[in-house]
């Protein structure tokens, strides 16, 4: 498990609007990569191209290459559904399926893809909930609706749901932005655990969080509104935070932005 | 008298008056209130009146068990007795068959329009549904008559009533289902895609269950509406006094045609009472469906 991602010359469009231009970067396996940058610079957009979620939006398209262990995700004959099975995603707002119980939410990805073996599903439920640090809180109410949990618990449920399909890569788009500091710490701890098994890419607006959880950091920026966003600088997190090579990066990190 | 200097110095710091309500505003408020309650009364009084009259005139027969178990076979206009089973059963049967035909078509059309429809075809379909929504029921009845009786020379039968009602029911189902599907947050679809679930499976296992109770409510309300339709019945579904379940031949009674059958009887005739009772029965059936819809509605997950 865990694979590397190599992005080259990636430009991303919404219809005629070029949202992101010429991104080239590498994400090593079993590491956490943080995307930081001002609002609207295209962090979510880049993240969503990594598991082909971008094309769900009408008119959206992509130029360039995204390689997963050398295999082009946008090559001809690649099935986006298969890509998404390999590269999981956690969203900014917790979005458990409202009609399903906690248990069913966790194994939704498996059950909807035809896994019926009850014993195996139960095993994976426990394993994933433990992995998401939620097992102890919900083990007595697995058959209650997932929507009945607190926001932080729901987000961990969504993480459990994402890791239950055992992906190679986990993409997280501001997973803590709707959470309190304690749930945030719980999720950061979780990310630290998960990186031994998964390649993780996380978008965050929280500098401390990026500094705490990530191994490398990519700073995105855009020249002006309406202009495409670009990758400005990418390096190990300690370099980006202590000794960035560009002034723009330093300004953003130290809060002297704009 | 306070001077500017006083005010600035805070010498005249009288508290702001929060109690006074301006006269014209109170007047306008009162006027709006009166108007609103009048409008409400104008709408409700006839409704209550109708319900009251129907219940008072028709209630007597409904409490006899024979009303629910017997048909009108052998009962003439001048004789008391008999029941409405034949008509109740016909109404329910035709409504059920209509739902059986129109629910799949309507729901699938809505799924297409909301989840797949892009460009010209979708716009055309949506436009057609819009046109169908505006078709008067008698036109639907005449259309079926023109196709099957006039063109193909077939005999009238209950199934053709169902087809005409289907024409009326499909657009209401499409519209209500569309609304419910649009209420399902896109987040849920994306969450499902992100798990590697294909689109069709996402729709069938995530989107439709989430919107389920809303869709059912829409169907029940649509059903309640077509159960009271009379025009297509008058054209396509002649009345009979006997119980029959044959959709494909012969006459089948329904509550609207039962009402229509004896509606011009003299007030002294026993049949006259049965008209009221049939009307009350129909109202009750529709009420039950409506209530069922209201009960299921709030259970919606969206
Ligand atoms: N569905 C969409 N249709 C059209 N344009 C979009 C869409 N989603 C995003 N954009 C545009 O693409 C650009 C990048 O948006 P994106 O959501 O990737 O920014 P972001 O860096 O994630 O911002 P934030 O930090 O606020 O989440 C923005 O200019 C945005 O307006
Ligand atoms: Mg974003």
Coordinates of C-alpha atoms and ligand atoms in Angstrom, one line a residue:
Chain A
X1 CA 0.0 0.0 0.0
X2 CA 0.8 3.7 -0.3
X3 CA 2.0 5.0 -3.6
X4 CA 3.8 8.1 -4.8
X5 CA 2.2 10.8 -6.9
X6 CA 3.9 12.7 -9.6
X7 CA 2.2 15.7 -11.1
X8 CA 3.6 17.4 -14.1
X9 CA 2.4 20.5 -16.0
X10 CA -1.1 20.2 -14.6
X11 CA -3.5 22.9 -15.7
X12 CA -7.1 22.8 -14.5
X13 CA -10.1 24.4 -16.1
X14 CA -13.7 25.1 -15.1
X15 CA -15.2 25.6 -18.6
X16 CA -13.3 28.4 -20.1
X17 CA -11.8 29.6 -16.8
X18 CA -8.3 28.4 -16.1
X19 CA -8.3 27.9 -12.3
X20 CA -4.8 26.4 -11.9
X21 CA -1.8 26.6 -14.1
X22 CA 1.3 24.5 -14.6
X23 CA 1.6 22.6 -11.4
X24 CA 4.5 20.2 -11.1
X25 CA 5.2 18.4 -7.9
X26 CA 5.9 15.0 -6.3
X27 CA 4.3 13.4 -3.3
X28 CA 6.4 10.6 -1.8
X29 CA 4.6 7.6 -0.4
X30 CA 3.9 7.3 3.4
X31 CA 4.2 11.0 4.0
X32 CA 1.9 13.9 4.7
X33 CA 1.9 16.7 2.2
X34 CA 0.1 19.9 3.1
X35 CA -1.3 22.4 0.6
X36 CA -1.5 25.9 1.9
X37 CA -2.3 29.3 0.3
X38 CA -4.9 32.0 0.2
X39 CA -8.6 31.3 -0.5
X40 CA -9.4 30.7 -4.2
X41 CA -5.8 29.9 -5.2
X42 CA -6.9 26.4 -6.3
X43 CA -5.9 24.0 -3.5
X44 CA -9.1 22.1 -3.5
X45 CA -9.1 22.1 -7.3
X46 CA -5.7 20.5 -7.4
X47 CA -6.6 18.0 -4.7
X48 CA -9.8 17.0 -6.6
X49 CA -7.8 16.3 -9.8
X50 CA -5.8 13.7 -7.9
X51 CA -8.7 11.3 -7.7
X52 CA -10.6 12.5 -10.7
X53 CA -13.3 14.1 -8.7
X54 CA -12.8 17.4 -10.6
X55 CA -14.5 16.1 -13.7
X56 CA -17.8 15.5 -11.8
X57 CA -18.4 19.2 -12.3
X58 CA -19.9 19.9 -15.7
X59 CA -17.5 21.6 -18.1
X60 CA -14.5 20.9 -15.9
X61 CA -11.3 19.6 -17.6
X62 CA -7.7 18.9 -17.0
X63 CA -4.4 19.2 -19.0
X64 CA -1.1 17.6 -18.0
X65 CA -0.2 14.4 -16.2
X66 CA -0.9 12.9 -12.8
X67 CA 1.1 9.7 -12.3
X68 CA 0.3 7.2 -9.5
X69 CA 3.4 5.1 -9.2
X70 CA 4.1 5.9 -12.9
X71 CA 0.7 5.2 -14.2
X72 CA -1.1 8.2 -15.7
X73 CA -4.5 8.7 -14.0
X74 CA -5.7 10.6 -17.0
X75 CA -4.4 8.1 -19.6
X76 CA -6.9 6.6 -22.0
X77 CA -8.7 3.6 -20.7
X78 CA -8.3 4.6 -17.1
X79 CA -11.6 4.3 -15.2
X80 CA -12.3 7.2 -12.9
X81 CA -14.3 4.9 -10.6
X82 CA -11.2 2.6 -10.2
X83 CA -9.0 5.6 -9.5
X84 CA -11.3 6.7 -6.7
X85 CA -11.2 3.3 -5.2
X86 CA -7.4 3.7 -5.0
X87 CA -7.4 7.3 -3.9
X88 CA -9.8 8.1 -1.1
X89 CA -11.1 11.5 -0.1
X90 CA -12.3 13.3 3.1
X91 CA -14.2 16.5 2.6
X92 CA -14.3 19.8 4.4
X93 CA -17.8 19.3 5.8
X94 CA -18.6 15.9 7.3
X95 CA -21.0 14.2 5.0
X96 CA -22.1 10.8 6.4
X97 CA -24.9 9.2 4.4
X98 CA -28.1 10.2 6.3
X99 CA -30.0 7.1 5.5
X100 CA -27.4 4.7 6.9
X101 CA -26.4 3.6 10.3
X102 CA -22.9 4.2 11.7
X103 CA -21.9 0.6 10.6
X104 CA -23.4 1.0 7.2
X105 CA -21.6 4.3 6.7
X106 CA -18.3 2.8 7.5
X107 CA -18.6 -0.1 5.0
X108 CA -20.6 1.9 2.4
X109 CA -17.8 1.8 -0.1
X110 CA -17.5 -1.9 0.2
X111 CA -21.2 -2.8 0.3
X112 CA -22.1 -0.5 -2.6
X113 CA -19.3 -2.3 -4.5
X114 CA -20.8 -5.7 -3.9
X115 CA -19.1 -7.0 -0.7
X116 CA -21.7 -9.1 1.1
X117 CA -19.7 -11.2 3.5
X118 CA -21.1 -10.1 6.9
X119 CA -18.2 -11.3 9.0
X120 CA -15.7 -9.5 6.8
X121 CA -17.7 -6.3 6.9
X122 CA -17.9 -6.5 10.7
X123 CA -14.2 -6.9 10.9
X124 CA -13.5 -4.0 8.6
X125 CA -16.1 -1.8 10.5
X126 CA -14.2 -2.3 13.8
X127 CA -10.8 -2.0 12.2
X128 CA -11.7 1.2 10.4
X129 CA -13.4 2.8 13.4
X130 CA -10.4 2.0 15.5
X131 CA -8.2 3.4 12.8
X132 CA -10.2 6.6 12.9
X133 CA -10.1 6.7 16.6
X134 CA -13.8 6.5 17.0
X135 CA -14.4 2.9 18.0
X136 CA -14.7 3.5 21.7
X137 CA -17.2 6.2 21.3
X138 CA -19.6 4.4 19.0
X139 CA -19.1 0.7 19.6
X140 CA -22.3 0.5 21.5
X141 CA -24.4 2.2 18.9
X142 CA -23.2 1.0 15.6
X143 CA -26.8 0.6 14.5
X144 CA -27.8 4.2 15.2
X145 CA -27.8 6.7 12.4
X146 CA -24.5 8.2 11.5
X147 CA -26.0 11.7 11.3
X148 CA -26.7 11.5 15.0
X149 CA -23.0 12.0 15.9
X150 CA -21.3 15.2 16.8
X151 CA -19.5 17.1 14.0
X152 CA -16.1 15.9 15.1
X153 CA -17.3 12.3 15.4
X154 CA -19.0 12.6 12.0
X155 CA -15.7 13.8 10.5
X156 CA -13.9 10.8 12.0
X157 CA -16.7 8.6 10.7
X158 CA -16.0 9.9 7.3
X159 CA -12.3 9.2 7.7
X160 CA -13.2 5.6 8.8
X161 CA -15.4 5.3 5.7
X162 CA -12.6 6.5 3.5
X163 CA -10.0 4.1 5.0
X164 CA -12.4 1.2 5.0
X165 CA -12.0 0.7 1.3
X166 CA -8.2 0.5 1.9
X167 CA -7.0 3.1 -0.5
X168 CA -3.4 3.8 -1.4
X169 CA -3.7 7.5 -1.0
X170 CA -5.9 9.7 1.2
X171 CA -6.9 13.2 0.2
X172 CA -8.2 15.5 2.9
X173 CA -9.7 18.9 2.1
X174 CA -9.6 21.1 5.2
X175 CA -10.8 18.1 7.3
X176 CA -10.7 20.1 10.6
X177 CA -12.1 23.4 9.5
X178 CA -15.5 22.7 11.0
X179 CA -14.2 21.2 14.2
X180 CA -13.3 22.3 17.7
X181 CA -9.6 22.2 18.9
X182 CA -10.0 18.9 20.7
X183 CA -11.5 17.1 17.7
X184 CA -8.9 18.8 15.6
X185 CA -6.1 17.3 17.7
X186 CA -7.7 13.9 17.6
X187 CA -7.7 14.1 13.8
X188 CA -4.2 15.3 13.6
X189 CA -3.1 12.4 15.8
X190 CA -5.0 10.2 13.5
X191 CA -3.2 11.6 10.5
X192 CA 0.1 10.8 12.2
X193 CA -1.0 7.2 12.6
X194 CA -2.4 6.9 9.2
X195 CA 0.7 8.1 7.4
X196 CA 2.4 4.8 8.3
X197 CA 0.0 3.2 5.9
X198 CA -1.2 5.8 3.5
X199 CA 0.1 8.6 1.4
X200 CA -1.7 11.7 2.6
X201 CA -2.4 15.0 1.0
X202 CA -4.1 17.6 3.2
X203 CA -5.4 21.1 2.4
X204 CA -5.4 23.4 5.4
X205 CA -5.7 27.1 6.3
X206 CA -4.2 26.5 9.7
X207 CA -0.4 27.1 9.6
X208 CA 0.2 25.4 12.9
X209 CA -1.6 22.4 11.6
X210 CA 0.5 22.3 8.5
X211 CA 3.6 22.6 10.6
X212 CA 2.4 19.9 13.0
X213 CA 1.2 17.2 10.7
X214 CA 3.0 17.5 7.4
X215 CA 6.4 16.4 6.1
X216 CA 6.3 18.6 3.1
X217 CA 4.4 21.7 2.3
X218 CA 3.2 23.2 -1.0
X219 CA 2.4 26.9 -1.1
X220 CA -0.1 28.0 -3.7
X221 CA -0.8 31.6 -4.7
X222 CA -2.5 33.5 -7.4
X223 CA -1.3 36.7 -9.0
X224 CA -4.6 38.4 -8.9
X225 CA -8.3 37.4 -8.8
X226 CA -9.4 35.9 -12.1
X227 CA -5.8 34.8 -12.8
X228 CA -5.0 31.1 -12.4
X229 CA -3.5 29.8 -9.2
X230 CA 0.1 28.5 -9.3
X231 CA 2.3 26.4 -7.1
X232 CA 4.8 28.9 -5.7
X233 CA 7.1 26.8 -3.6
X234 CA 7.3 23.3 -2.3
X235 CA 9.8 21.9 0.1
X236 CA 10.1 20.1 3.4
X237 CA 7.8 21.6 6.0
X238 CA 10.7 22.7 8.2
X239 CA 12.3 24.6 5.3
X240 CA 9.0 26.2 4.2
X241 CA 8.3 27.4 7.7
X242 CA 11.8 28.3 8.9
X243 CA 13.7 29.2 5.8
X244 CA 11.6 29.6 2.7
X245 CA 13.4 30.6 -0.5
X246 CA 10.8 33.0 -1.7
X247 CA 9.6 36.2 -0.1
X248 CA 5.9 35.5 -1.0
X249 CA 6.0 32.3 1.0
X250 CA 7.6 33.9 3.9
X251 CA 5.0 36.8 3.9
X252 CA 2.1 34.4 3.7
X253 CA 3.4 32.2 6.5
X254 CA 4.2 35.0 8.8
X255 CA 0.8 36.5 8.2
X256 CA 2.0 39.5 6.2
X257 CA -0.1 38.5 3.3
X258 CA -1.2 40.8 0.5
Chain B
X1 CA -34.5 73.1 25.8
X2 CA -31.1 71.6 25.2
X3 CA -28.4 73.3 23.2
X4 CA -25.9 71.5 21.1
X5 CA -23.3 72.2 23.7
X6 CA -25.5 70.5 26.4
X7 CA -26.0 67.4 24.3
X8 CA -22.3 67.2 23.6
X9 CA -21.6 67.6 27.2
X10 CA -24.0 64.8 28.0
X11 CA -26.1 67.1 30.1
X12 CA -29.3 66.1 28.4
X13 CA -28.7 62.3 28.2
X14 CA -32.3 61.3 28.2
X15 CA -32.8 57.6 27.6
X16 CA -34.0 56.7 24.1
X17 CA -37.7 56.1 24.1
X18 CA -38.2 52.4 23.2
X19 CA -41.9 52.2 24.1
X20 CA -43.7 54.5 21.7
X21 CA -45.2 52.8 18.7
X22 CA -46.0 55.2 15.8
X23 CA -49.7 55.6 15.1
X24 CA -49.6 55.0 11.4
X25 CA -47.5 51.9 11.8
X26 CA -50.0 50.4 14.3
X27 CA -52.8 51.2 11.9
X28 CA -51.1 49.5 9.0
X29 CA -50.3 46.5 11.1
X30 CA -53.9 46.3 12.2
X31 CA -55.2 46.6 8.7
X32 CA -52.9 43.9 7.4
X33 CA -54.1 41.6 10.2
X34 CA -57.7 42.1 9.4
X35 CA -57.1 41.6 5.7
X36 CA -55.2 38.4 6.4
X37 CA -57.8 36.9 8.7
X38 CA -60.6 37.8 6.2
X39 CA -58.7 36.1 3.4
X40 CA -58.3 33.1 5.6
X41 CA -61.9 33.0 6.5
X42 CA -63.0 33.4 2.8
X43 CA -60.9 30.4 2.0
X44 CA -61.9 28.2 4.9
X45 CA -65.6 28.9 5.3
X46 CA -66.7 27.2 2.0
X47 CA -64.3 24.3 2.8
X48 CA -65.8 23.7 6.2
X49 CA -69.2 24.2 4.9
X50 CA -68.7 21.5 2.2
X51 CA -67.2 19.1 4.6
X52 CA -69.9 19.7 7.1
X53 CA -72.7 19.2 4.6
X54 CA -71.2 16.1 3.1
X55 CA -70.5 14.6 6.5
X56 CA -74.0 15.4 7.8
X57 CA -75.8 14.1 4.7
X58 CA -73.6 11.1 4.0
X59 CA -72.4 10.1 7.4
X60 CA -75.5 8.1 8.2
X61 CA -74.8 5.5 5.6
X62 CA -71.1 5.1 6.3
X63 CA -71.7 3.8 9.8
X64 CA -73.5 0.8 8.5
X65 CA -71.1 -2.1 7.9
X66 CA -73.1 -3.0 4.7
X67 CA -71.8 0.2 3.1
X68 CA -68.3 -1.2 3.2
X69 CA -69.2 -4.8 2.3
X70 CA -72.0 -4.7 -0.3
X71 CA -72.3 -3.5 -3.8
X72 CA -75.4 -2.0 -5.5
X73 CA -76.4 -5.2 -7.3
X74 CA -80.2 -5.5 -7.2
X75 CA -80.6 -2.1 -5.5
X76 CA -82.7 0.4 -7.4
X77 CA -82.9 4.1 -6.8
X78 CA -86.1 3.8 -4.8
X79 CA -84.7 1.1 -2.5
X80 CA -82.5 1.6 0.5
X81 CA -79.5 -0.6 1.1
X82 CA -76.5 -1.8 -0.7
X83 CA -73.0 -0.5 -0.3
X84 CA -70.1 1.1 -2.1
X85 CA -67.6 -1.8 -2.1
X86 CA -67.8 -2.0 -5.9
X87 CA -67.0 1.7 -6.3
X88 CA -64.3 1.8 -3.5
X89 CA -62.6 -1.3 -4.9
X90 CA -62.7 0.1 -8.4
X91 CA -61.3 3.5 -7.3
X92 CA -58.5 1.8 -5.4
X93 CA -57.7 -0.7 -8.1
X94 CA -57.6 2.0 -10.8
X95 CA -55.5 4.2 -8.6
X96 CA -53.1 1.3 -7.8
X97 CA -52.7 0.3 -11.4
X98 CA -52.2 4.0 -12.4
X99 CA -49.5 4.3 -9.8
X100 CA -47.9 1.1 -10.9
X101 CA -47.5 2.5 -14.4
X102 CA -46.7 6.1 -13.6
X103 CA -44.4 5.8 -10.7
X104 CA -41.6 4.0 -12.5
X105 CA -41.9 6.2 -15.5
X106 CA -42.2 9.4 -13.5
X107 CA -39.4 8.6 -11.0
X108 CA -37.0 7.5 -13.8
X109 CA -37.8 10.6 -15.8
X110 CA -37.0 12.8 -12.8
X111 CA -33.8 10.8 -12.2
X112 CA -32.8 11.4 -15.8
X113 CA -33.6 15.1 -15.6
X114 CA -31.8 15.8 -12.4
X115 CA -28.8 13.3 -12.5
X116 CA -28.1 12.8 -16.2
X117 CA -30.0 15.4 -18.2
X118 CA -27.8 17.9 -20.0
X119 CA -28.4 19.9 -23.2
X120 CA -31.1 19.7 -25.7
X121 CA -32.7 16.3 -25.0
X122 CA -33.1 17.1 -21.3
X123 CA -34.6 20.5 -22.1
X124 CA -37.0 18.9 -24.5
X125 CA -38.1 16.3 -21.9
X126 CA -38.6 18.9 -19.3
X127 CA -40.6 21.0 -21.7
X128 CA -42.8 18.1 -22.6
X129 CA -43.4 17.4 -18.9
X130 CA -44.4 21.0 -18.5
X131 CA -46.9 20.7 -21.3
X132 CA -48.3 17.5 -19.9
X133 CA -48.8 19.2 -16.5
X134 CA -51.1 21.7 -18.2
X135 CA -53.3 19.1 -20.0
X136 CA -56.9 19.2 -18.7
X137 CA -58.1 15.8 -17.5
X138 CA -60.9 15.7 -20.1
X139 CA -58.3 16.1 -22.9
X140 CA -56.3 13.2 -21.5
X141 CA -59.5 11.1 -21.4
X142 CA -60.4 12.1 -25.0
X143 CA -56.9 11.4 -26.2
X144 CA -57.0 7.8 -24.9
X145 CA -60.5 7.5 -26.4
X146 CA -59.3 8.8 -29.7
X147 CA -56.4 6.4 -29.8
X148 CA -57.9 3.2 -28.6
X149 CA -61.6 3.4 -29.2
X150 CA -61.8 5.6 -32.4
X151 CA -58.6 4.5 -34.1
X152 CA -58.2 0.9 -32.9
X153 CA -61.9 0.2 -32.3
X154 CA -61.4 -1.3 -28.9
X155 CA -64.1 -1.5 -26.2
X156 CA -63.9 0.7 -23.2
X157 CA -62.3 -0.8 -20.1
X158 CA -60.8 0.1 -16.8
X159 CA -57.3 -0.1 -18.1
X160 CA -57.9 2.8 -20.4
X161 CA -59.1 4.9 -17.5
X162 CA -55.8 4.0 -15.9
X163 CA -53.9 5.1 -19.0
X164 CA -55.6 8.4 -19.0
X165 CA -55.0 8.9 -15.3
X166 CA -51.3 7.9 -15.9
X167 CA -51.0 10.9 -18.4
X168 CA -52.2 13.1 -15.6
X169 CA -50.1 11.6 -12.8
X170 CA -46.7 11.3 -14.6
X171 CA -46.0 15.0 -14.7
X172 CA -46.9 15.5 -11.0
X173 CA -44.6 12.7 -10.0
X174 CA -41.8 14.0 -12.3
X175 CA -42.0 17.4 -10.8
X176 CA -42.3 16.4 -7.2
X177 CA -39.5 13.8 -7.5
X178 CA -37.3 16.3 -9.3
X179 CA -37.7 18.7 -6.4
X180 CA -36.8 16.1 -3.9
X181 CA -33.7 14.9 -5.8
X182 CA -32.5 18.5 -6.1
X183 CA -32.7 18.7 -2.3
X184 CA -30.2 15.9 -1.9
X185 CA -26.9 17.7 -1.2
X186 CA -24.2 17.3 -3.8
X187 CA -21.8 16.5 -0.9
X188 CA -23.5 13.1 -0.6
X189 CA -23.0 12.2 -4.3
X190 CA -19.4 13.3 -4.1
X191 CA -18.9 11.3 -0.9
X192 CA -20.1 8.3 -2.7
X193 CA -18.1 8.9 -5.9
X194 CA -15.0 9.4 -3.7
X195 CA -15.5 5.8 -2.4
X196 CA -15.3 4.5 -5.9
X197 CA -19.0 3.9 -6.2
X198 CA -20.2 4.1 -9.8
X199 CA -22.8 6.8 -10.6
X200 CA -25.8 4.5 -11.1
X201 CA -25.1 2.8 -7.8
X202 CA -24.7 6.2 -6.1
X203 CA -28.1 7.2 -7.4
X204 CA -29.8 4.0 -6.4
X205 CA -28.2 3.4 -3.1
X206 CA -27.5 7.0 -1.8
X207 CA -29.5 9.6 -3.6
X208 CA -32.9 7.8 -4.0
X209 CA -32.9 6.4 -0.4
X210 CA -32.1 9.9 0.9
X211 CA -35.0 11.4 -1.0
X212 CA -37.2 8.4 -0.5
X213 CA -39.9 9.6 1.9
X214 CA -40.2 12.9 0.0
X215 CA -40.7 11.0 -3.2
X216 CA -43.3 8.8 -1.6
X217 CA -45.1 11.8 -0.2
X218 CA -45.2 13.3 -3.7
X219 CA -46.6 10.1 -5.1
X220 CA -49.3 9.8 -2.4
X221 CA -50.4 13.4 -3.0
X222 CA -50.4 12.9 -6.7
X223 CA -52.5 9.7 -6.2
X224 CA -54.9 11.6 -3.9
X225 CA -55.4 14.1 -6.7
X226 CA -56.1 11.7 -9.5
X227 CA -58.5 9.6 -7.3
X228 CA -61.0 12.4 -7.5
X229 CA -60.6 12.9 -11.3
X230 CA -63.9 12.4 -13.0
X231 CA -63.7 13.5 -16.6
X232 CA -61.6 10.6 -17.9
X233 CA -64.0 8.2 -16.0
X234 CA -67.0 9.7 -17.7
X235 CA -65.5 9.1 -21.1
X236 CA -63.7 5.8 -20.6
X237 CA -65.1 4.1 -17.5
X238 CA -68.9 3.5 -17.5
X239 CA -70.5 2.7 -14.2
X240 CA -71.8 -0.7 -13.1
X241 CA -73.5 -1.8 -9.9
X242 CA -71.4 -5.0 -9.6
X243 CA -68.0 -5.7 -8.1
X244 CA -65.5 -6.5 -10.8
X245 CA -61.7 -6.6 -10.9
X246 CA -61.5 -7.1 -14.6
X247 CA -59.3 -4.3 -15.9
X248 CA -59.4 -5.4 -19.5
X249 CA -63.1 -5.7 -20.2
X250 CA -66.6 -4.7 -19.1
X251 CA -67.5 -1.8 -16.9
X252 CA -66.0 -1.0 -13.5
X253 CA -67.5 1.3 -10.9
X254 CA -65.6 4.0 -9.2
X255 CA -66.7 6.5 -6.5
X256 CA -66.8 9.5 -8.9
X257 CA -69.0 7.6 -11.4
X258 CA -71.1 6.3 -8.6
X259 CA -71.8 9.9 -7.5
X260 CA -72.4 10.9 -11.0
X261 CA -74.8 8.0 -11.6
X262 CA -77.5 9.1 -9.2
X263 CA -76.7 12.7 -8.7
X264 CA -80.0 13.9 -10.4
X265 CA -82.2 11.7 -8.3
X266 CA -85.0 13.4 -6.3
X267 CA -84.1 14.4 -2.7
X268 CA -86.7 11.9 -1.4
X269 CA -85.0 8.9 -3.1
X270 CA -82.8 6.6 -1.1
X271 CA -80.3 6.8 -4.0
X272 CA -79.9 10.5 -3.2
X273 CA -78.5 9.6 0.3
X274 CA -76.1 7.2 -1.3
X275 CA -74.7 10.0 -3.5
X276 CA -73.7 12.0 -0.4
X277 CA -72.3 8.9 1.2
X278 CA -70.2 8.1 -1.8
X279 CA -68.9 11.6 -1.9
X280 CA -68.0 11.4 1.8
X281 CA -66.2 8.1 1.2
X282 CA -64.2 9.6 -1.6
X283 CA -63.2 12.5 0.6
X284 CA -62.2 10.2 3.4
X285 CA -60.1 8.0 1.0
X286 CA -58.3 11.1 -0.3
X287 CA -57.9 12.4 3.2
X288 CA -56.3 9.2 4.4
X289 CA -53.8 9.4 1.5
X290 CA -53.0 13.0 2.2
X291 CA -52.5 12.3 5.9
X292 CA -50.3 9.4 5.0
X293 CA -48.3 11.7 2.8
X294 CA -47.9 14.2 5.6
X295 CA -46.9 11.6 8.1
X296 CA -44.2 10.2 5.8
X297 CA -43.0 13.6 4.5
X298 CA -41.2 14.9 7.7
X299 CA -39.2 11.6 7.9
X300 CA -37.3 12.8 4.9
X301 CA -33.6 12.8 5.3
X302 CA -32.9 15.8 3.2
Ligands
LIG1 N1 -17.4 24.5 -9.4 C1 -16.7 25.5 -9.8 N2 -17.1 26.1 -11.0 C2 -16.3 27.2 -11.4 N3 -15.3 27.7 -10.8 C3 -14.9 27.1 -9.6 C4 -15.6 26.0 -9.1 N4 -15.0 25.6 -8.0 C5 -13.9 26.5 -7.8 N5 -13.9 27.4 -8.8 C6 -12.9 28.5 -9.0 O1 -11.6 27.9 -9.0 C7 -10.7 28.7 -8.3 C8 -10.0 27.8 -7.2 O2 -11.0 27.4 -6.3 P1 -10.6 26.4 -5.2 O3 -11.9 25.9 -4.6 O4 -9.7 25.3 -5.7 O5 -9.8 27.3 -4.2 P2 -9.2 26.9 -2.7 O6 -7.8 27.2 -2.8 O7 -9.6 25.5 -2.4 O8 -9.9 28.0 -1.8 P3 -10.4 27.8 -0.3 O9 -9.2 27.9 0.5 O10 -11.3 29.0 -0.1 O11 -11.1 26.5 -0.2 C9 -11.5 29.8 -7.7 O12 -11.3 31.0 -8.5 C10 -12.9 29.4 -7.8 O13 -13.8 30.5 -7.9
LIG2 MG1 -10.9 24.7 -0.9

